[in-house]
Amino acid sequence: MHTILRHLSLPGCPRVAGDEENSDADDSDDDLQIKNGHHDDSDLQHVTNHLENGDYNYHQQHPNGSVEGDVAGKEFEGEKEVYNNGEWNERVEKWKVKQEKRGFLGKDNGNKDRGDDDEFLLAEARQPMWRKIPISSSKINPYRSVIVLRLIILVFFLRFRVSNPVHDAYPLWLISVICEIWLSLSWIIDQFPKWSPIIRETYLDRLSLRFEREGEPNRLAPVDVFVSTVDPVKEPPIVTANTVLSILSVDYPVDKVSCYVSDEGASMLSFETIAETAEFARRWVPFCKKYNIEPRAPEFYFSEKIDYLKDKVLPSFVKERRSMKREYEEFKVRINALVAKSQKKPDEGWVMQDGAPWPGNDTGDHPGMIQVYLGSEGALDLEGKELPRLVYVSREKRPGYPHHKKAGAMNALVRVSAVLSNAPFMLNLNCDHYINNSKAVREAMCFLKDPQVGKKLCFVQFPQRFDGIDSHDRYANRNVVLYDVSMKGLDGIQGPIYVGTGCVFNRQALYGYDPPASEKRPKMTCDCWTSWCCCCCGGSRKSKTKKKSTEKSLLWGLYNKKKKMMGKSCLKKGSGPTFDLEDIEEGFEGYDQFEKSSLMSQKNFEKRFGQSPVFIASTLMEDGGLPEGTDQTLLIKEAIHVISCCYDQKTEWGKEIGWIYGSSTEDILTGLKMHCRGWKSVYCMPERVAFKGSAPINLSDRLHQVLTWAVGSVEIFFSRHCPLWYAYGGKLKWLQRMAYINAIVYPFTSIPLLAYCAVPAICLLSGKFIIPTLTNIPGGWFMALLLSIIVTSVLEIRWSGVGIEDWWRNEQFWVIGGVSAHFFAVFQGLLKVIAGVSTSVTVTSKAGDDAEVGELYLFKWTNLLIPPTTLIIMNIVGVVAGVSDSINNGSGSWGLLFGKLLFAFWVIAHLYPFLKGLLGKQNRTPTIIILWSILLASILSMLWVRIDPFLPKQTGPILKPCGVEC
C-alpha cells in the first residue's frame, strides 16, 4: 500500500524534482495511515484500485508553476466534524470541479456518492506541508537578460580600458584598471548565485493534522534550543531573560522543548538571572498560551504600540494582562537589583545563597557547571501543567586548554543536550534574538519532517530581523540585500548559508554523517537476468550501504543489551565518563567473525566523538530520544564529563563534527562542511518574522561587528577550508561554491576599493584623469555600462521586493565597511596567519530595554574610522581645489572637470552615512564642526588658487619682450 502511494503518478503529469529519489524514503507510518475502525478491507481495495488506475496524482503541479513539496498522507477525519453538512458538500463539489479541470477525475466518477468523501479525504491527505514558488518569469527573465548583457558590456569596456592607457597619468591609469578588473570579478561571483531565486510557503495546519491527531500521541519531533551568552555587561541580563521566556512559551508541545543556555563568562549574574527567569516563566508561559499573544518576549510585547485588544474575546484578558504587566515590572526590578549587586565584586569572590563560593569566580579557570530547571521533574506552572526544560550550562575552562570561543561553546551544548534530551533537531539563537513568531519551530518542521526531502536537509535558516533600528537604517543593520535577495538565490541552488543564529539543525548532519544516498530504482532489464548481473548494476553500492547500517544497528543493539548490565555502575572520580566503553566492548563472543570485526571497528567512535559511551550511543539514534529507564542523576554526571575542557582533544570535534574551529566566523565553516557532504538547506521566510534581535547601537560597534566577520573570512581564506580549493571531489555545486567564495574573499576587495575611492581626489588635485578623451564608441560603452548597472539594480529590486532606500543603504555601507573594517581585517588576518598574533573578538553591545534610537549616533573614536575619514577629507578638498582651478583657468577645463567631479561625488555620496555618524546625532551637527569645516575649506581654496602647484614650471632663461617691432 505504501509503495503504491509513494511511486505512482498520473501518466503525462509534469515531473516534480525529487521523483527520481523517492526510492530512498522510509516506508514510515506517516505515509498514509487509515484507522481500522473507519476503513475495512474493501475500502482499502477500493482506494488501491483507484490508485492503480491513475485516478490520483501524487505529485501536484500548480497552475502558476509552483511545485509542492512531496509529503505523504494525513488523516483528515476530524476535519469533517468542523463543518456542517452544507459546507462539507460544498468543499467536496469544489474539489471535484478542480480535479475535472485538471483532468484527474472523470465526470462519470462524480456520480459515485459512496466514495466521494473518502476520495476527498485521501486527496487532502496527500497535500504537502510546503511548496516552492519560483519567481514570476515576467520578473526574472528580464533580470537574467540584463545580467548577461551587462557582462558583455563589461568585457568590451574593460577591453577599451586596457588597450587605451593614459600616458601622462600612467600610474593612476594602471591602478584604476586593476581596481576595475577586481571589482568586476567581485560583481560576477556575487551576481550569478542569484540566478534562480525561489520562495517557499508552508502550511502549518497540514503539519498539525499530520502529526497531532486527536486521540493519538503527539508525533512532532523534539527540539533542543541553544542560547549563547558571553558578557552580561554588553549583553544585558534582561535581554537574555526575554529570549529564554520566548523559547519557554513557544507554541510547541512542552515535553518536546528543552532550552540550554551557555554562559561563557561563568557569571553568577547570568546564573541568578536564569533562576529568576525560570520562576517568572511559571506565570508567563500559561498567560501566553491562554490568550495566544505575540510576541512572547514580555519586554517587546508590553512595549508594542498596537491595539492589544484586537481578536481578544475573553473578558478576563484585560485584568490578567494588567496583572501580568505588573509582575513583569517586578521581575525587571529584581533583575536590576542583581545587576547593581554585580557591579562590586567582593574581595573573597562571589558566594552563593547556601554559603558556598561561586565556582566561576575565576572565569578562565573553573569547573563545568550544569543546573536543570523546570521540565518533567521540575516546578510546574501556576495551572499545574508541565513546562519545557531549562538548563544552565557553563563548560569547564582551564589555563593551557584551547576553548575555541563560540564554536567550542556550541559543541559543548551539542554534547550536553545529546546526553540529557537528545532531540533530533536543534535551534540555535544568540542571547539577543528572541522568538517573535511562536510558531517558528513548526515552520521549520514543515521542511524537516517532510518524508522525501527532510532527511537530506542539514538546516532550515530563517532571516535575521532587528528591533531598535531607526527608520532610515543608516548603518544597514537590516542587511536586506543578503536576507531578501542573495539568500533567495541560494535557496534555488543547494540552500542558504548558515548565518550564525535563527537556524534549526538536523543533529545527524552536525555529527558529520552523510545524507541518505539516493538509490535509483532497479532497471526493468535486470528482472530477467541472474543475480550476479544485478551486482554489476549497483548491488555493490547497496551492499555497502547495508553493511554500514548493519554495523550501526549491531552496535546500538549491543548497547541496549549492555545498558542493563551497567546499571548504577561506579562513577569515576573527577570528570571521567559515567559509563565505561569497555562494558560495551564485552560480549563479542556470540557473533561471527564478520560481525565481530565490525563491532571492534566501532572503537573508532571513541576517537571520533570522544570518550563517552552514552554520547556515542546517542549519535546512533537518528530519531533522537534517550534509552528507556535511564537514570537522570547519572546522565547529569555524564553531561559534566562531556563539557570538560579536554573532552574534544584528539577527536574530530571542530574538524569534521559540530561547529568547525579555526575561524571567528564558525558559521560559514560549519555550513560549508555540511554542503560539501551533499546536504541541502532551506530558507524559510514566514509571513510573521520568526526571530528578532538587537542591532549595534552606534557606528563604532557596527564597524567592530563587521570587522569580526571579515577577520573570520580572512582566516578561512588562508586555511585548508577555503572554497577556492577545498572539497572539489565533494558534492558542492558550482554556483554554491561561488557563493562561498564570495563570502570568503570579500574583505580583500577593500584594497582596490580603497584605492579606487582615493583616485578621484588625486585626479582633482593633480589635474590628471584616468580616462583618455572619449570618442563615440568608447563613450557609448561607458554609457551602456552605467545604464546596465542601473537597470540591473531596478530589476533586482522589482523581483525581490526590497525597498529602494534599503538597497541604497546597503550600497553605502558596502563602501563604508569596505574602506574601514574590511581593510583592517585583511591585515589582522595576515598577522594571525603569518606571525601567530591573535586578536580578541569584540562582543557587540546589545541594546537594553530603554535604549533610544538616538544612541545609534553616539560618537566613539576607533582606528577603524581613520581610512573613511581620510577619504572624505581628500575628496571634499579635491572638489574645492578642482572647482577653484577651473575658475582660475577659464571655461576650457570645465568639460574634463565634470568627469572628475562625478567620481568624487560618487565617493562622497556613499560615505555620507559615515559622515553623519562622525558629526553626531540625527540632525544635530555641532556648530563648532560646521564653523571649522567652512574655515578650513576657505583657507584651502585660497591657498590653492594662490599657489597653483600643478601648473607646468618654465625652465631655462627667462625671455622678455624687447619692445622692437619686427
Short mmCIF file of N, CA and C in Angstrom, two decimals, residues 374-478:
data_model
loop_
_atom_site.label_atom_id
_atom_site.label_comp_id
_atom_site.label_asym_id
_atom_site.label_seq_id
_atom_site.Cartn_x
_atom_site.Cartn_y
_atom_site.Cartn_z
N LEU A 374 12.85 23.45 35.86
CA LEU A 374 11.57 23.13 35.23
C LEU A 374 11.61 21.72 34.64
N GLY A 375 10.92 21.51 33.54
CA GLY A 375 10.87 20.19 32.93
C GLY A 375 9.93 19.25 33.65
N SER A 376 9.96 17.96 33.23
CA SER A 376 9.03 16.98 33.78
C SER A 376 9.26 16.72 35.25
N GLU A 377 10.49 16.88 35.73
CA GLU A 377 10.80 16.63 37.13
C GLU A 377 10.96 17.93 37.92
N GLY A 378 10.70 19.07 37.30
CA GLY A 378 10.86 20.35 37.96
C GLY A 378 9.53 20.97 38.35
N ALA A 379 9.59 22.29 38.59
CA ALA A 379 8.40 23.01 39.03
C ALA A 379 7.39 23.11 37.90
N LEU A 380 6.09 23.08 38.26
CA LEU A 380 5.01 23.24 37.31
C LEU A 380 4.60 24.70 37.25
N ASP A 381 3.82 25.05 36.22
CA ASP A 381 3.33 26.42 36.15
C ASP A 381 2.17 26.60 37.13
N LEU A 382 1.62 27.80 37.19
CA LEU A 382 0.59 28.10 38.18
C LEU A 382 -0.70 27.33 37.93
N GLU A 383 -0.86 26.79 36.74
CA GLU A 383 -2.04 25.99 36.43
C GLU A 383 -1.79 24.50 36.61
N GLY A 384 -0.61 24.15 37.15
CA GLY A 384 -0.29 22.76 37.41
C GLY A 384 0.15 21.98 36.20
N LYS A 385 0.55 22.67 35.13
CA LYS A 385 0.98 22.00 33.91
C LYS A 385 2.50 21.99 33.81
N GLU A 386 3.00 21.04 33.03
CA GLU A 386 4.44 20.90 32.84
C GLU A 386 4.98 22.04 31.99
N LEU A 387 6.21 22.41 32.24
CA LEU A 387 6.90 23.46 31.48
C LEU A 387 8.09 22.85 30.75
N PRO A 388 8.55 23.49 29.67
CA PRO A 388 9.76 22.99 29.00
C PRO A 388 10.96 23.01 29.93
N ARG A 389 11.89 22.13 29.67
CA ARG A 389 13.10 22.05 30.49
C ARG A 389 14.02 23.22 30.18
N LEU A 390 14.62 23.78 31.22
CA LEU A 390 15.59 24.87 31.11
C LEU A 390 16.88 24.45 31.79
N VAL A 391 18.00 24.52 31.05
CA VAL A 391 19.28 24.03 31.56
C VAL A 391 20.32 25.13 31.44
N TYR A 392 20.96 25.43 32.57
CA TYR A 392 22.09 26.37 32.59
C TYR A 392 23.38 25.56 32.43
N VAL A 393 24.25 25.98 31.50
CA VAL A 393 25.49 25.26 31.21
C VAL A 393 26.65 26.26 31.16
N SER A 394 27.69 25.95 31.90
CA SER A 394 28.95 26.70 31.79
C SER A 394 30.07 25.67 31.72
N ARG A 395 30.68 25.52 30.56
CA ARG A 395 31.67 24.46 30.36
C ARG A 395 32.94 24.73 31.15
N GLU A 396 33.68 23.68 31.41
CA GLU A 396 34.93 23.78 32.17
C GLU A 396 35.98 24.54 31.37
N LYS A 397 36.72 25.40 32.05
CA LYS A 397 37.84 26.12 31.44
C LYS A 397 39.05 26.02 32.36
N ARG A 398 40.17 25.70 31.75
CA ARG A 398 41.44 25.61 32.48
C ARG A 398 42.53 26.29 31.66
N PRO A 399 43.51 26.88 32.32
CA PRO A 399 44.62 27.51 31.58
C PRO A 399 45.37 26.47 30.75
N GLY A 400 45.75 26.87 29.55
CA GLY A 400 46.51 25.99 28.69
C GLY A 400 45.68 25.14 27.75
N TYR A 401 44.36 25.17 27.92
CA TYR A 401 43.48 24.41 27.04
C TYR A 401 42.74 25.36 26.11
N PRO A 402 42.74 25.09 24.81
CA PRO A 402 42.01 25.98 23.89
C PRO A 402 40.50 25.83 24.09
N HIS A 403 39.81 26.95 24.01
CA HIS A 403 38.36 26.93 24.23
C HIS A 403 37.57 27.18 22.95
N HIS A 404 38.21 27.71 21.92
CA HIS A 404 37.60 27.86 20.58
C HIS A 404 36.37 28.75 20.57
N LYS A 405 36.30 29.66 21.51
CA LYS A 405 35.28 30.72 21.51
C LYS A 405 33.86 30.17 21.34
N LYS A 406 33.08 30.76 20.47
CA LYS A 406 31.67 30.38 20.36
C LYS A 406 31.52 28.97 19.80
N ALA A 407 32.39 28.58 18.87
CA ALA A 407 32.28 27.24 18.30
C ALA A 407 32.45 26.17 19.38
N GLY A 408 33.40 26.37 20.29
CA GLY A 408 33.58 25.42 21.39
C GLY A 408 32.38 25.38 22.31
N ALA A 409 31.79 26.55 22.57
CA ALA A 409 30.61 26.60 23.44
C ALA A 409 29.43 25.87 22.80
N MET A 410 29.23 26.05 21.50
CA MET A 410 28.12 25.39 20.82
C MET A 410 28.32 23.87 20.79
N ASN A 411 29.55 23.43 20.60
CA ASN A 411 29.81 21.99 20.60
C ASN A 411 29.56 21.38 21.98
N ALA A 412 29.89 22.15 23.03
CA ALA A 412 29.59 21.68 24.38
C ALA A 412 28.08 21.53 24.57
N LEU A 413 27.30 22.46 24.04
CA LEU A 413 25.84 22.36 24.14
C LEU A 413 25.31 21.17 23.35
N VAL A 414 25.93 20.88 22.20
CA VAL A 414 25.50 19.72 21.41
C VAL A 414 25.68 18.44 22.23
N ARG A 415 26.81 18.31 22.91
CA ARG A 415 27.07 17.10 23.69
C ARG A 415 26.17 17.01 24.92
N VAL A 416 26.02 18.13 25.63
CA VAL A 416 25.16 18.12 26.82
C VAL A 416 23.73 17.76 26.45
N SER A 417 23.23 18.39 25.41
CA SER A 417 21.84 18.12 25.01
C SER A 417 21.67 16.69 24.53
N ALA A 418 22.71 16.13 23.89
CA ALA A 418 22.61 14.74 23.44
C ALA A 418 22.50 13.78 24.61
N VAL A 419 23.17 14.10 25.70
CA VAL A 419 23.12 13.24 26.88
C VAL A 419 21.82 13.40 27.66
N LEU A 420 21.31 14.64 27.77
CA LEU A 420 20.16 14.90 28.62
C LEU A 420 18.82 14.77 27.92
N SER A 421 18.73 15.15 26.63
CA SER A 421 17.43 15.10 25.95
C SER A 421 17.54 14.47 24.55
N ASN A 422 18.62 14.74 23.84
CA ASN A 422 18.90 14.13 22.54
C ASN A 422 17.76 14.33 21.54
N ALA A 423 17.33 15.56 21.38
CA ALA A 423 16.33 15.86 20.35
C ALA A 423 16.98 15.75 18.99
N PRO A 424 16.26 15.28 17.97
CA PRO A 424 16.86 15.13 16.63
C PRO A 424 17.13 16.46 15.94
N PHE A 425 16.51 17.55 16.43
CA PHE A 425 16.70 18.85 15.81
C PHE A 425 17.10 19.88 16.87
N MET A 426 17.89 20.87 16.44
CA MET A 426 18.42 21.87 17.36
C MET A 426 18.26 23.26 16.75
N LEU A 427 17.76 24.17 17.55
CA LEU A 427 17.63 25.57 17.15
C LEU A 427 18.64 26.38 17.93
N ASN A 428 19.49 27.14 17.23
CA ASN A 428 20.45 27.97 17.96
C ASN A 428 20.12 29.45 17.78
N LEU A 429 20.20 30.20 18.88
CA LEU A 429 19.89 31.62 18.90
C LEU A 429 20.95 32.36 19.69
N ASN A 430 21.25 33.58 19.26
CA ASN A 430 22.04 34.47 20.10
C ASN A 430 21.19 34.94 21.26
N CYS A 431 21.84 35.42 22.31
CA CYS A 431 21.09 35.79 23.51
C CYS A 431 20.15 36.97 23.27
N ASP A 432 20.38 37.74 22.21
CA ASP A 432 19.52 38.90 21.94
C ASP A 432 18.51 38.62 20.83
N HIS A 433 18.40 37.38 20.39
CA HIS A 433 17.45 37.02 19.33
C HIS A 433 16.29 36.25 19.95
N TYR A 434 15.20 36.93 20.18
CA TYR A 434 14.04 36.28 20.78
C TYR A 434 13.12 35.75 19.68
N ILE A 435 12.24 34.84 20.07
CA ILE A 435 11.29 34.26 19.12
C ILE A 435 10.12 35.22 18.97
N ASN A 436 10.02 35.82 17.81
CA ASN A 436 8.96 36.77 17.54
C ASN A 436 7.68 36.09 17.04
N ASN A 437 7.83 34.90 16.48
CA ASN A 437 6.71 34.10 15.98
C ASN A 437 6.70 32.79 16.73
N SER A 438 5.71 32.59 17.58
CA SER A 438 5.69 31.41 18.44
C SER A 438 5.58 30.11 17.65
N LYS A 439 5.22 30.19 16.38
CA LYS A 439 5.11 29.01 15.53
C LYS A 439 6.35 28.81 14.67
N ALA A 440 7.44 29.47 15.00
CA ALA A 440 8.65 29.38 14.17
C ALA A 440 9.18 27.96 14.09
N VAL A 441 9.15 27.23 15.20
CA VAL A 441 9.64 25.85 15.17
C VAL A 441 8.77 24.99 14.27
N ARG A 442 7.47 25.23 14.30
CA ARG A 442 6.56 24.49 13.42
C ARG A 442 6.87 24.79 11.95
N GLU A 443 7.22 26.05 11.66
CA GLU A 443 7.58 26.40 10.29
C GLU A 443 8.75 25.54 9.81
N ALA A 444 9.74 25.37 10.67
CA ALA A 444 10.89 24.55 10.29
C ALA A 444 10.51 23.09 10.12
N MET A 445 9.59 22.61 10.97
CA MET A 445 9.21 21.20 10.89
C MET A 445 8.48 20.87 9.60
N CYS A 446 7.85 21.85 8.97
CA CYS A 446 7.20 21.60 7.68
C CYS A 446 8.21 21.10 6.65
N PHE A 447 9.47 21.48 6.81
CA PHE A 447 10.52 21.02 5.90
C PHE A 447 11.25 19.79 6.46
N LEU A 448 11.62 19.86 7.73
CA LEU A 448 12.45 18.80 8.31
C LEU A 448 11.70 17.49 8.47
N LYS A 449 10.38 17.53 8.59
CA LYS A 449 9.58 16.32 8.72
C LYS A 449 9.00 15.87 7.39
N ASP A 450 9.39 16.50 6.32
CA ASP A 450 8.97 16.05 5.00
C ASP A 450 9.62 14.69 4.73
N PRO A 451 8.83 13.65 4.39
CA PRO A 451 9.43 12.31 4.25
C PRO A 451 10.36 12.18 3.06
N GLN A 452 10.31 13.09 2.10
CA GLN A 452 11.17 12.99 0.93
C GLN A 452 12.44 13.82 1.07
N VAL A 453 12.29 15.12 1.33
CA VAL A 453 13.46 16.00 1.38
C VAL A 453 13.97 16.21 2.80
N GLY A 454 13.14 15.91 3.79
CA GLY A 454 13.53 16.22 5.17
C GLY A 454 14.79 15.54 5.62
N LYS A 455 14.99 14.29 5.21
CA LYS A 455 16.17 13.54 5.64
C LYS A 455 17.45 14.01 4.97
N LYS A 456 17.33 14.86 3.97
CA LYS A 456 18.50 15.37 3.27
C LYS A 456 18.80 16.83 3.61
N LEU A 457 18.05 17.38 4.57
CA LEU A 457 18.25 18.78 4.96
C LEU A 457 19.15 18.85 6.18
N CYS A 458 20.18 19.65 6.09
CA CYS A 458 21.07 19.84 7.24
C CYS A 458 20.56 20.94 8.17
N PHE A 459 19.91 21.96 7.61
CA PHE A 459 19.34 23.00 8.47
C PHE A 459 18.31 23.81 7.70
N VAL A 460 17.46 24.49 8.47
CA VAL A 460 16.50 25.45 7.95
C VAL A 460 16.89 26.82 8.51
N GLN A 461 17.26 27.73 7.62
CA GLN A 461 17.73 29.06 8.02
C GLN A 461 16.60 30.08 7.90
N PHE A 462 16.45 30.90 8.94
CA PHE A 462 15.50 32.00 8.93
C PHE A 462 16.24 33.32 8.75
N PRO A 463 15.62 34.33 8.17
CA PRO A 463 16.29 35.64 8.04
C PRO A 463 16.41 36.32 9.39
N GLN A 464 17.42 37.17 9.52
CA GLN A 464 17.59 37.96 10.73
C GLN A 464 16.88 39.30 10.56
N ARG A 465 16.09 39.65 11.56
CA ARG A 465 15.42 40.96 11.62
C ARG A 465 15.76 41.58 12.96
N PHE A 466 15.64 42.92 13.02
CA PHE A 466 16.13 43.62 14.20
C PHE A 466 15.13 44.65 14.70
N ASP A 467 15.17 44.86 16.02
CA ASP A 467 14.43 45.94 16.66
C ASP A 467 15.40 47.09 16.93
N GLY A 468 14.83 48.25 17.26
CA GLY A 468 15.65 49.38 17.69
C GLY A 468 16.45 50.04 16.60
N ILE A 469 16.05 49.86 15.34
CA ILE A 469 16.75 50.50 14.22
C ILE A 469 15.96 51.72 13.79
N ASP A 470 16.65 52.80 13.50
CA ASP A 470 15.95 54.00 13.04
C ASP A 470 15.29 53.74 11.70
N SER A 471 14.34 54.54 11.37
CA SER A 471 13.54 54.31 10.17
C SER A 471 14.37 54.34 8.90
N HIS A 472 15.49 55.07 8.90
CA HIS A 472 16.33 55.17 7.71
C HIS A 472 17.41 54.09 7.66
N ASP A 473 17.60 53.35 8.75
CA ASP A 473 18.60 52.27 8.80
C ASP A 473 19.94 52.75 8.26
N ARG A 474 20.49 53.78 8.91
CA ARG A 474 21.66 54.46 8.38
C ARG A 474 22.88 53.56 8.26
N TYR A 475 23.01 52.57 9.13
CA TYR A 475 24.19 51.69 9.08
C TYR A 475 23.88 50.33 8.47
N ALA A 476 22.78 50.22 7.74
CA ALA A 476 22.41 49.00 7.01
C ALA A 476 22.39 47.77 7.92
N ASN A 477 21.84 47.94 9.12
CA ASN A 477 21.75 46.81 10.04
C ASN A 477 20.80 45.73 9.54
N ARG A 478 19.79 46.13 8.78
CA ARG A 478 18.82 45.13 8.30
C ARG A 478 19.45 44.19 7.28
#
